[in-house]
mmCIF file of C-alpha atoms in Angstrom:
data_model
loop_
_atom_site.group_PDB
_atom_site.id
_atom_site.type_symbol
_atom_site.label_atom_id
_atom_site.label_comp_id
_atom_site.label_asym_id
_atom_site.label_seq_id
_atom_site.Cartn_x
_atom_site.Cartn_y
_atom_site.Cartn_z
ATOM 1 C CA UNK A 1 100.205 -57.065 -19.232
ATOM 2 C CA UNK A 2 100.125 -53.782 -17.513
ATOM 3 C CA UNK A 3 100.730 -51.110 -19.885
ATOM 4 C CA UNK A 4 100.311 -48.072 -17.084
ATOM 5 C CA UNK A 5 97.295 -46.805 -18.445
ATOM 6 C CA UNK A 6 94.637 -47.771 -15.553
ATOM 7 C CA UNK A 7 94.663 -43.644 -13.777
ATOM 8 C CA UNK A 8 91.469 -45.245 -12.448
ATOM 9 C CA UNK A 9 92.916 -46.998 -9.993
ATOM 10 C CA UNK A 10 93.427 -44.015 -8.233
ATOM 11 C CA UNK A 11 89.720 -43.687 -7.093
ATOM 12 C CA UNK A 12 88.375 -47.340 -7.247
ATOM 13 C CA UNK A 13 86.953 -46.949 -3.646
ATOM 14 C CA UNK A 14 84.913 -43.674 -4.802
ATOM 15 C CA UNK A 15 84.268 -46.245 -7.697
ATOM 16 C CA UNK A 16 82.978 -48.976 -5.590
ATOM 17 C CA UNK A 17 80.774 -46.866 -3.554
ATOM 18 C CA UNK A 18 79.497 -45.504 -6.394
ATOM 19 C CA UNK A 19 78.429 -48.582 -7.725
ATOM 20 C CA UNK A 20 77.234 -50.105 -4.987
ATOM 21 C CA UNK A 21 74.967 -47.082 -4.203
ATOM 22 C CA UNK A 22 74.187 -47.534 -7.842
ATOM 23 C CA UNK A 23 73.077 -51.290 -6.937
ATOM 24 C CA UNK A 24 71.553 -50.894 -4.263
ATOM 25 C CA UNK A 25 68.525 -49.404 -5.610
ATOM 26 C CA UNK A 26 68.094 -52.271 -8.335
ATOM 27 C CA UNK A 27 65.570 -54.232 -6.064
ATOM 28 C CA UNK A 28 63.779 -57.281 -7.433
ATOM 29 C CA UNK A 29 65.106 -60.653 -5.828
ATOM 30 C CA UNK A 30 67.157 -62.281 -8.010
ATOM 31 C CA UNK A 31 68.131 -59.660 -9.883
ATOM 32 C CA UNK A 32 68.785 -57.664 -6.183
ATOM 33 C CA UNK A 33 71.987 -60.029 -5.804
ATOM 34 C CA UNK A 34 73.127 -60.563 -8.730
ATOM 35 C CA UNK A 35 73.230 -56.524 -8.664
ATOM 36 C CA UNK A 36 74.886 -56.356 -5.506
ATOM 37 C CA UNK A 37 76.950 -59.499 -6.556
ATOM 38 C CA UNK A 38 78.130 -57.806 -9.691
ATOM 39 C CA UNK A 39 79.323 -54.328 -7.944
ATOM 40 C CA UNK A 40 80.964 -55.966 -5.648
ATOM 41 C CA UNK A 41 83.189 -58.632 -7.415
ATOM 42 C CA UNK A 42 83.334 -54.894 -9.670
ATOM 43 C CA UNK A 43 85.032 -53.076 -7.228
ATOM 44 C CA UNK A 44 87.117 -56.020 -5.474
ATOM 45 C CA UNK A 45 88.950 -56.346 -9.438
ATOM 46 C CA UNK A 46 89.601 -53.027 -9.447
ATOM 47 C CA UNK A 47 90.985 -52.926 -6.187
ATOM 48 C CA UNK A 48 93.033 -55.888 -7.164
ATOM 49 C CA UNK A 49 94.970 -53.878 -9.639
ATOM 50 C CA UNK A 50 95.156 -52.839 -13.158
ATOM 51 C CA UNK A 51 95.501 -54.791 -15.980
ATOM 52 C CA UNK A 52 95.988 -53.618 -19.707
ATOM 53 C CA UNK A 53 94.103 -50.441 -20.902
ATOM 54 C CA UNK A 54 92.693 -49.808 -17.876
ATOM 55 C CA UNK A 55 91.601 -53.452 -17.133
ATOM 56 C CA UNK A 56 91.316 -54.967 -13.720
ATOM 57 C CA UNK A 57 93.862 -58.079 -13.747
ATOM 58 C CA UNK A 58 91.868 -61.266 -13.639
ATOM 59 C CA UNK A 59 88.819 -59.471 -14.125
ATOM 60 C CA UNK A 60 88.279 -60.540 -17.964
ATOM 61 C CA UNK A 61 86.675 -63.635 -19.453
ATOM 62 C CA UNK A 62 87.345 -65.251 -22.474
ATOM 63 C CA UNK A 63 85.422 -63.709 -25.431
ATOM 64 C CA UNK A 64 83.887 -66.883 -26.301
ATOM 65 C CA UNK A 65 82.796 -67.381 -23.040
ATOM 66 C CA UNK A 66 81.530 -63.839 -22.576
ATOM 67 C CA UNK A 67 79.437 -64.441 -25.907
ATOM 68 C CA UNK A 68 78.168 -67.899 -24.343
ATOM 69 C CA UNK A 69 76.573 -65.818 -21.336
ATOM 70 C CA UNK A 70 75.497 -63.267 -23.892
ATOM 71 C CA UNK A 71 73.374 -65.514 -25.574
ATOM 72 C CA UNK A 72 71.931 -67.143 -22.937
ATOM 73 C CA UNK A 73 70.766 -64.222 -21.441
ATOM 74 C CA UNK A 74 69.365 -63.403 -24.565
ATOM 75 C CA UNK A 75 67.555 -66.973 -25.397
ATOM 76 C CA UNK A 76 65.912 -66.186 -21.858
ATOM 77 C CA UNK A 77 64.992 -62.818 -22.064
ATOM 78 C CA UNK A 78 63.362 -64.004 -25.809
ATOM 79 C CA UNK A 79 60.676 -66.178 -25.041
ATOM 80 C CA UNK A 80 57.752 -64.951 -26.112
ATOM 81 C CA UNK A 81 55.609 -62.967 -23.415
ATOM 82 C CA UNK A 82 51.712 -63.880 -23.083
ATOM 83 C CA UNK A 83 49.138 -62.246 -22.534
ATOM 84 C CA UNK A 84 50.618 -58.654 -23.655
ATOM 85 C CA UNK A 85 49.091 -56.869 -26.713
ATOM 86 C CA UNK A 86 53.035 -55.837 -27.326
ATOM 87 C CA UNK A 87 54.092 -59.666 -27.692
ATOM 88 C CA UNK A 88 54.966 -60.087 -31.204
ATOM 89 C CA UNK A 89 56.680 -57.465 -31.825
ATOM 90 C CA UNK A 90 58.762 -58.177 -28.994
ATOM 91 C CA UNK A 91 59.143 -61.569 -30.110
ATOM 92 C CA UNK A 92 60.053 -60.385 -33.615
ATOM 93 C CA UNK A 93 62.585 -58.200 -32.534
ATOM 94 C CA UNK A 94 64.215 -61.149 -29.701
ATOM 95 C CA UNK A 95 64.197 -63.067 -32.953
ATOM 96 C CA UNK A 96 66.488 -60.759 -34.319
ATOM 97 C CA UNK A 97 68.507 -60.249 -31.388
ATOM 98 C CA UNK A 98 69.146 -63.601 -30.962
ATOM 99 C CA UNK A 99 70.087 -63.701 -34.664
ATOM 100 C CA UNK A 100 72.512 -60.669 -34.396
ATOM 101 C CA UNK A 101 74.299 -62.269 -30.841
ATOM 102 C CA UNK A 102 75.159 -65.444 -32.497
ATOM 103 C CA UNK A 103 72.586 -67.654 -31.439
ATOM 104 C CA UNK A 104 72.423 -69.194 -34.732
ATOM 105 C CA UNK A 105 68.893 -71.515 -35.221
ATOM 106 C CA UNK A 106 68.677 -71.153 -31.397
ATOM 107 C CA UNK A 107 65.405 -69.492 -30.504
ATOM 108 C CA UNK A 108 63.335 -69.193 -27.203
ATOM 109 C CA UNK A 109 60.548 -71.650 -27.304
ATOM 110 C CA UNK A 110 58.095 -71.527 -24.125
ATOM 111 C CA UNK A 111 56.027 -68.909 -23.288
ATOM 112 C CA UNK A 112 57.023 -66.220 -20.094
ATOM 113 C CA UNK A 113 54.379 -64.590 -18.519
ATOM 114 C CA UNK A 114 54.542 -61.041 -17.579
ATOM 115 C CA UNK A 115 56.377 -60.925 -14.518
ATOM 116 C CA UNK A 116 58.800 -63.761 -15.438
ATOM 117 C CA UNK A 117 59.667 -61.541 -18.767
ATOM 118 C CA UNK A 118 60.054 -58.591 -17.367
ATOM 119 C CA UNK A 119 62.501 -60.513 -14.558
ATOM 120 C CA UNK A 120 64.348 -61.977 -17.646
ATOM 121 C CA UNK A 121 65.142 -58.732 -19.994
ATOM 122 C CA UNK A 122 65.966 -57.441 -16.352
ATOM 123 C CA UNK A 123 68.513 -60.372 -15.808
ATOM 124 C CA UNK A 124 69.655 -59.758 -19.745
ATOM 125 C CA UNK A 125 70.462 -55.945 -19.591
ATOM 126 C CA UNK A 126 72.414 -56.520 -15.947
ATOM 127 C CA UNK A 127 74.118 -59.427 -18.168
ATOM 128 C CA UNK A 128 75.217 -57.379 -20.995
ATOM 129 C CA UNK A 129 76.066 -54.238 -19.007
ATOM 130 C CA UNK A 130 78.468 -56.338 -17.405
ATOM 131 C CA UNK A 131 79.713 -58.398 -20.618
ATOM 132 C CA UNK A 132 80.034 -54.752 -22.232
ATOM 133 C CA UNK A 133 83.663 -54.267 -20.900
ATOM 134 C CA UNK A 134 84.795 -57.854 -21.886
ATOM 135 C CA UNK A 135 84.324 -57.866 -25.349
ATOM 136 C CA UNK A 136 87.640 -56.690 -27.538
ATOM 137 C CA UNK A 137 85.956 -55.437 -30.723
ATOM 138 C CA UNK A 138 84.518 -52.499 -30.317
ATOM 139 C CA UNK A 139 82.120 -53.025 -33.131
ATOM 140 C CA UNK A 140 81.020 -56.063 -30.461
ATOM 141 C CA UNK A 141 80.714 -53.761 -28.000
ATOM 142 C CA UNK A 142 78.729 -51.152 -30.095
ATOM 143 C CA UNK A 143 76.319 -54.570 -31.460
ATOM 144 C CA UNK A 144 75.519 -55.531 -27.686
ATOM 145 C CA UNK A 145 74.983 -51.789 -26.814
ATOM 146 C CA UNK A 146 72.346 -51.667 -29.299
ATOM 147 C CA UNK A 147 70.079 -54.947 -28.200
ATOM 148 C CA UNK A 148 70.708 -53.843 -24.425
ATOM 149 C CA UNK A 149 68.830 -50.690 -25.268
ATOM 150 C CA UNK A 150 66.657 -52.764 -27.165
ATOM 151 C CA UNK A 151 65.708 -54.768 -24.219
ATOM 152 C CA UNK A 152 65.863 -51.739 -22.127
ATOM 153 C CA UNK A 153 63.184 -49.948 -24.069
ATOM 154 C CA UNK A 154 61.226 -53.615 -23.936
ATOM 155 C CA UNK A 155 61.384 -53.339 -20.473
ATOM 156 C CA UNK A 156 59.170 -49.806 -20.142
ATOM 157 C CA UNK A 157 57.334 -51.269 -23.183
ATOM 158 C CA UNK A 158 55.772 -53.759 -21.832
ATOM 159 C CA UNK A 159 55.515 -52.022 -17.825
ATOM 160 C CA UNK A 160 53.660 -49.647 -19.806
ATOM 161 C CA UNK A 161 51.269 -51.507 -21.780
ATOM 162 C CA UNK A 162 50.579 -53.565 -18.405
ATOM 163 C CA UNK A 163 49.683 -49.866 -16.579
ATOM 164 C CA UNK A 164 52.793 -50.027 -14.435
ATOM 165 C CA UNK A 165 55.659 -46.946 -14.276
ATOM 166 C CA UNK A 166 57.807 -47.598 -17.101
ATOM 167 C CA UNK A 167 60.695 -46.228 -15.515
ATOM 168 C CA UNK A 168 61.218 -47.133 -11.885
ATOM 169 C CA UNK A 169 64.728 -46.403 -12.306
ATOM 170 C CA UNK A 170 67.238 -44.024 -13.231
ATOM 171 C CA UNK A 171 69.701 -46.791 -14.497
ATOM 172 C CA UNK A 172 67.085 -49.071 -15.808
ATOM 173 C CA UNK A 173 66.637 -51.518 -13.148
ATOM 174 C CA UNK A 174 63.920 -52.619 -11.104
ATOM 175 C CA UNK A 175 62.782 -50.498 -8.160
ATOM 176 C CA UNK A 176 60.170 -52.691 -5.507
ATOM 177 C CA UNK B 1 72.199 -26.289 -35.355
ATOM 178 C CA UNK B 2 69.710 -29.133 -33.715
ATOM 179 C CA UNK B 3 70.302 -30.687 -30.250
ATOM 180 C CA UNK B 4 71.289 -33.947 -32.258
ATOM 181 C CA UNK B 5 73.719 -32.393 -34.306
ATOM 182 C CA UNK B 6 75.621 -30.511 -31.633
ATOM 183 C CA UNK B 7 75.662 -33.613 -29.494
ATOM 184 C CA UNK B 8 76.815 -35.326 -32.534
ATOM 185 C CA UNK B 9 79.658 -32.587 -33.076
ATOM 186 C CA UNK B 10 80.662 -32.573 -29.613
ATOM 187 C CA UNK B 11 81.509 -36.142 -29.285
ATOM 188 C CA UNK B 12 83.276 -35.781 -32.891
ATOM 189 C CA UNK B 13 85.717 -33.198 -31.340
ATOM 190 C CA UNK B 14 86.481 -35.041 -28.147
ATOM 191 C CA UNK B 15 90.033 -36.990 -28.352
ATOM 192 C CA UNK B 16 90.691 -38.256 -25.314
ATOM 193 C CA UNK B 17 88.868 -40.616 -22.647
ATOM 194 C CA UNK B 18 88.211 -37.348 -20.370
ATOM 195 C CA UNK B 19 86.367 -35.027 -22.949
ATOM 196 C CA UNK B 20 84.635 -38.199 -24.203
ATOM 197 C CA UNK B 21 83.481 -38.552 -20.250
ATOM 198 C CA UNK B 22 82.732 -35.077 -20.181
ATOM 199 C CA UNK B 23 80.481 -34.574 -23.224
ATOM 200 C CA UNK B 24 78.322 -37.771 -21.765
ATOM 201 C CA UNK B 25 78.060 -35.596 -18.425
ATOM 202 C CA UNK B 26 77.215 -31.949 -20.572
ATOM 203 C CA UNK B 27 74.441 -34.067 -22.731
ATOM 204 C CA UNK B 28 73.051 -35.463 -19.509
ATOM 205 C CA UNK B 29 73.177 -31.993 -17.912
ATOM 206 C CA UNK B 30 71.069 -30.596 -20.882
ATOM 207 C CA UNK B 31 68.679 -33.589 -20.546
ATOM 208 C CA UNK B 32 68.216 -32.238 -16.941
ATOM 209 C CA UNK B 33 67.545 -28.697 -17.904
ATOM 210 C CA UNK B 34 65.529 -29.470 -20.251
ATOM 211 C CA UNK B 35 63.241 -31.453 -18.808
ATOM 212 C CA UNK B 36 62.797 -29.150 -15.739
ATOM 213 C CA UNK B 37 61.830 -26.497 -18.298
ATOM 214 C CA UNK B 38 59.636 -28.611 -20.329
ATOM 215 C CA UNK B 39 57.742 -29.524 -16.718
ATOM 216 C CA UNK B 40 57.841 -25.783 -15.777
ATOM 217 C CA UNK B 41 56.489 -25.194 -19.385
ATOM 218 C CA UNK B 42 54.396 -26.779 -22.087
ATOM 219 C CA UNK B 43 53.646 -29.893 -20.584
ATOM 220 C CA UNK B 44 50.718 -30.418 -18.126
ATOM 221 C CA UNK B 45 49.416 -33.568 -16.014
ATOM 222 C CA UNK B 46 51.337 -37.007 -16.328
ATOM 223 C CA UNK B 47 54.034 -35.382 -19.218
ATOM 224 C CA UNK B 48 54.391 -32.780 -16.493
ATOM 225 C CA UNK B 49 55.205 -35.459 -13.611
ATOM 226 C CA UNK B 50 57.287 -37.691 -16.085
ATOM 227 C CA UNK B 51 59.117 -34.465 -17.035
ATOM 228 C CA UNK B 52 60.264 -33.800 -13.313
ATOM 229 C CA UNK B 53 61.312 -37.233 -12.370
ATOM 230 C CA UNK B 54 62.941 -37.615 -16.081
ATOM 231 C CA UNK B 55 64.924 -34.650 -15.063
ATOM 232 C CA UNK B 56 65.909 -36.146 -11.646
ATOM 233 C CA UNK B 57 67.261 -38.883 -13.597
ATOM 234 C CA UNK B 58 69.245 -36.543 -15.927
ATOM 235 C CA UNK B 59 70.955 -35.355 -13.081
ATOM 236 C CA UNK B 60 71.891 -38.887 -11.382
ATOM 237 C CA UNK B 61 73.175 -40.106 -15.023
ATOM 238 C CA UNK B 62 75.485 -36.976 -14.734
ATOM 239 C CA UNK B 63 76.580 -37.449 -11.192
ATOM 240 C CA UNK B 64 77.676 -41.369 -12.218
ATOM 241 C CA UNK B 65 79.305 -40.007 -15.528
ATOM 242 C CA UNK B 66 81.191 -37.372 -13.148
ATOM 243 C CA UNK B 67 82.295 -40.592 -10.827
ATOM 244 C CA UNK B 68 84.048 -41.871 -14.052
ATOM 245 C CA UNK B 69 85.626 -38.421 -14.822
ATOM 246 C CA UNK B 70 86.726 -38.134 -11.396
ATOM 247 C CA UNK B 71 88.513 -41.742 -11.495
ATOM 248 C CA UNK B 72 90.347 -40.701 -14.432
ATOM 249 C CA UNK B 73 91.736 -38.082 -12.476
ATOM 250 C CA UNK B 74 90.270 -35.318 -13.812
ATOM 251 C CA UNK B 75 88.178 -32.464 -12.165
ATOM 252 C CA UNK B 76 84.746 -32.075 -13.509
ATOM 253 C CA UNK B 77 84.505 -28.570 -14.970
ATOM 254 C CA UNK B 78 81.641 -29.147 -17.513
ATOM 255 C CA UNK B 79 78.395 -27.482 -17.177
ATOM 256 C CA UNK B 80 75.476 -27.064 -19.611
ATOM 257 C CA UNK B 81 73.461 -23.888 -19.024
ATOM 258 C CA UNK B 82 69.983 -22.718 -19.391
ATOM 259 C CA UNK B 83 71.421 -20.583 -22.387
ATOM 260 C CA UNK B 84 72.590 -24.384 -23.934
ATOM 261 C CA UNK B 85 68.986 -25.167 -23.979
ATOM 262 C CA UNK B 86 67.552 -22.032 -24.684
ATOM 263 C CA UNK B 87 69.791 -22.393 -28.383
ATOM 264 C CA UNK B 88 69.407 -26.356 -29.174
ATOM 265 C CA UNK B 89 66.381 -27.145 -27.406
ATOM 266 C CA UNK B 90 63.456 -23.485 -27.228
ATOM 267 C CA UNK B 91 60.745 -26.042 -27.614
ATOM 268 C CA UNK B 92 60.608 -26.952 -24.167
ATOM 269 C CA UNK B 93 59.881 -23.687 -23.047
ATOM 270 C CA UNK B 94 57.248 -22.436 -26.347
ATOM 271 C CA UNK B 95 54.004 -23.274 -26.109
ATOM 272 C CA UNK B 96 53.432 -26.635 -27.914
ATOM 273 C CA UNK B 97 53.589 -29.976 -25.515
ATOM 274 C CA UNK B 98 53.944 -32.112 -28.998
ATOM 275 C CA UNK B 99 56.796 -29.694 -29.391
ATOM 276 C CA UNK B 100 58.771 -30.544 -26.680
ATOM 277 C CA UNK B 101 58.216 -34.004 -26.643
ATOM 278 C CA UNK B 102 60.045 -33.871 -30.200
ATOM 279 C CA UNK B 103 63.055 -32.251 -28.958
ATOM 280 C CA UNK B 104 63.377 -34.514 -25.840
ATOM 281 C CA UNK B 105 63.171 -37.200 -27.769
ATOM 282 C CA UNK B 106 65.689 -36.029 -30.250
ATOM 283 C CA UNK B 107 68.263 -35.090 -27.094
ATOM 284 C CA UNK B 108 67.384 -38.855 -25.774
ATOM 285 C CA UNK B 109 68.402 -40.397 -28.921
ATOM 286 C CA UNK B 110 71.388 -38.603 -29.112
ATOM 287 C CA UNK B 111 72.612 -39.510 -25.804
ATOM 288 C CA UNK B 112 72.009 -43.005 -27.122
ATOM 289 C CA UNK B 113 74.167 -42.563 -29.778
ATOM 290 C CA UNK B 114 76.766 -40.608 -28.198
ATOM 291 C CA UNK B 115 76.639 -43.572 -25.172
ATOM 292 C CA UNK B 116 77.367 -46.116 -28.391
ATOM 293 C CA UNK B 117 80.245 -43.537 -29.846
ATOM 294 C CA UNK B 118 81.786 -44.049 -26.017
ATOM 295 C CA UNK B 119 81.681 -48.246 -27.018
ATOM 296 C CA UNK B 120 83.474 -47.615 -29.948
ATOM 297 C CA UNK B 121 86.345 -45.198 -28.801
ATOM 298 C CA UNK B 122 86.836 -45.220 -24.853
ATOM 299 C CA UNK B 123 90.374 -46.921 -23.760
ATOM 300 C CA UNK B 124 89.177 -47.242 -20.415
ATOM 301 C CA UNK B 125 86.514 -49.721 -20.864
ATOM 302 C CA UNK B 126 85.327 -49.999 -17.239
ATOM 303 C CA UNK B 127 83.701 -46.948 -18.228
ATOM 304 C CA UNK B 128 81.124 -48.638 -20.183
ATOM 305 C CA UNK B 129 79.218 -50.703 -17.475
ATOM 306 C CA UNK B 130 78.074 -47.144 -16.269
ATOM 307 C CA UNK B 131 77.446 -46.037 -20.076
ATOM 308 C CA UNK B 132 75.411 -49.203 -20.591
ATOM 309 C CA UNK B 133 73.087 -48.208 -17.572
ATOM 310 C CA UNK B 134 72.562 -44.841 -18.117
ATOM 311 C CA UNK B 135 71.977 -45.501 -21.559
ATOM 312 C CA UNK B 136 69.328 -48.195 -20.250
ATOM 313 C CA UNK B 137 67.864 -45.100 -18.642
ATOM 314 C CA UNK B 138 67.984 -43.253 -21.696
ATOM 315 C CA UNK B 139 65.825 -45.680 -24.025
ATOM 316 C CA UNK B 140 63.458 -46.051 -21.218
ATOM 317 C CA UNK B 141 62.789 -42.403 -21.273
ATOM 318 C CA UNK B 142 62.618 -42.592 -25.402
ATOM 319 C CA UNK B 143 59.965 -45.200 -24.890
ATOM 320 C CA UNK B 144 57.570 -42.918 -22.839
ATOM 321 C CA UNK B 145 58.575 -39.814 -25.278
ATOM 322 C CA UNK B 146 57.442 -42.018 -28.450
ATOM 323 C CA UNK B 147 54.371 -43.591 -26.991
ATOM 324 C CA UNK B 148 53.223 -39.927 -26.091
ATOM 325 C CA UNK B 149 54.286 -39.040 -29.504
ATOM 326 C CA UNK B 150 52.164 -41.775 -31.111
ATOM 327 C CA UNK B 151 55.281 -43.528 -32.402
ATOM 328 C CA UNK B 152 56.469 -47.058 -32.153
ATOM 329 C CA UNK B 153 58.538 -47.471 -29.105
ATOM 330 C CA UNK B 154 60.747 -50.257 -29.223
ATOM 331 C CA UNK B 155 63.558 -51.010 -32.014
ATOM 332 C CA UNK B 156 64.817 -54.309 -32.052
ATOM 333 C CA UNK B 157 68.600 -52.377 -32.716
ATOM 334 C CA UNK B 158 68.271 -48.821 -31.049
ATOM 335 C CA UNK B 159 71.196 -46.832 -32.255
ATOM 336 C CA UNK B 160 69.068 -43.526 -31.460
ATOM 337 C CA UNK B 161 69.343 -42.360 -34.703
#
């Protein structure tokens, strides 16, 4: 149901660009399209039309569903990294992410090297940036926020530890 | 008043989806100043460097905030000033680098918490895939600010508190 609150509308190609400019800088193969991919389908609901408060008609998932990807992401983005001096406390804290998203007994299991972790918290913050807007709680919304900075902050953790730049990127994704 | 508290009051006062935009774009303004005049002060050799590009990224966290202001329909008109950080934030331009590092991380963490206020209470929810990436941002640069700092710099639930 429309309720004639989306005023966005107004400026969804500015929005689009935006985003895509946005994007366009998050560089790391996979997580390059699904980037893209993302901003894209973005801007194409919101040039669709508006749905209630502001919401792109069609655009929104099921909750359950939207929690399913959630903790996916998450299971992923948990496995334990080797080789890194910073690993268990990383794991500890995926434990408790995973805990706090719902995952119930489900925990990571096999080992991710460096790369292949850092690719994974990558693919998990793009995943819950996106979920953000699909959840209907806000005290959802305000849980999520908190494990994507989590992972964010994992993320320049670990780049750091490893002698890399911690922060290739203004919007923390990669930059190649 | 501290940088966290008058983030903290700013986002208290704002009632609508516009001045909750705008206070995101004034904090990230601050963040810029303030890390040009921590680089231009106090710190020295890789803070110094981080400082500068940290401040770049202030100012591209306010320009996407400003996109979302502008597709509500409303002009931007905010602006932080050097006078905003010279009375929340004089340790980036004293003398002490541990100093500033303090204060930056205290303005990072409330930009966290202000980004998790806009979770709670925006309408316009489309909003938040920007807040979640510029927040992203945000703990990135609290991780850098902490490890410099000699403080752990991860939290398995970072509310920036």
């Amino acid at each position: 149901m429309n309720d004639g609150r989306c005023s966005a509308i107004r400026l969804t190609v500015a929005e689009l660009g935006a985003r895509l400019e946005a994007a366009s800088r998050l560089r790391a193969g996979d997580c390059t399209r699904r980037g893209l991919l993302g901003a894209a389908l973005l801007g194409g609901a919101w040039i669709a039309g508006c749905g209630s408060r502001g919401e792109p008609v069609g655009a929104r998932r099921p909750a359950e569903s939207v929690r399913a990807r959630i903790v996916r992401a998450e299971l992923a983005a948990g496995a334990p990294v080797a080789g890194s001096p910073l690993a268990a406390v990383i794991a500890r804290q995926d434990a408790r992410h995973a805990a706090r998203l719902g995952a119930g007994a489900r925990r990571a299991r096999s080992t991710a090297d460096l790369a292949t972790a850092l690719a994974r918290k990558q693919e998990a913050v793009f995943t819950f940036v996106e979920a953000l807007p699909q959840l209907p709680d806000p005290a959802d919304r305000v849980a999520l926020m908190q494990v994507l900075a989590s992972e964010a902050e994992q993320l320049a953790a670990l780049r750091l530890a490893a002698g890399q730049e911690p922060v290739p990127d203004a919007f923390a994704g990669f930059v190649t | 008043m501290s940088v966290a508290t008058a983030i903290a009051e700013r986002y208290a006062a704002a009632r609508t989806d516009a001045s909750l935009v705008e206070t995101a774009i004034w904090v990230e303004q601050l963040g810029a100043l303030a890390y040009a005049a921590a680089a231009d002060g106090p710190l020295s050799g890789a803070q110094r460097d981080r400082a500068e590009r940290f401040a770049g990224h202030e100012q591209e966290h306010a320009a996407a905030f400003a996109t979302m202001l502008l597709a509500l329909t409303v002009p931007v008109r905010v602006h932080a000033s050097d006078a905003d950080v010279d009375e929340l934030m004089p340790a980036v331009r004293g003398e002490r680098p541990r100093a500033a590092l303090e204060v930056l991380a205290e303005l990072e963490g409330a930009a966290i918490a202000g980004h998790q206020v806009l979770a709670r209470r925006l309408h316009a929810v489309d909003i938040l895939r920007t807040a979640g990436m510029v927040m992203g941002g945000a703990a990135q640069h609290l991780v850098v600010l902490r490890t410099d700092l000699g403080r752990p710099p991860t939290r398995a639930f970072e509310n920036g508190l």
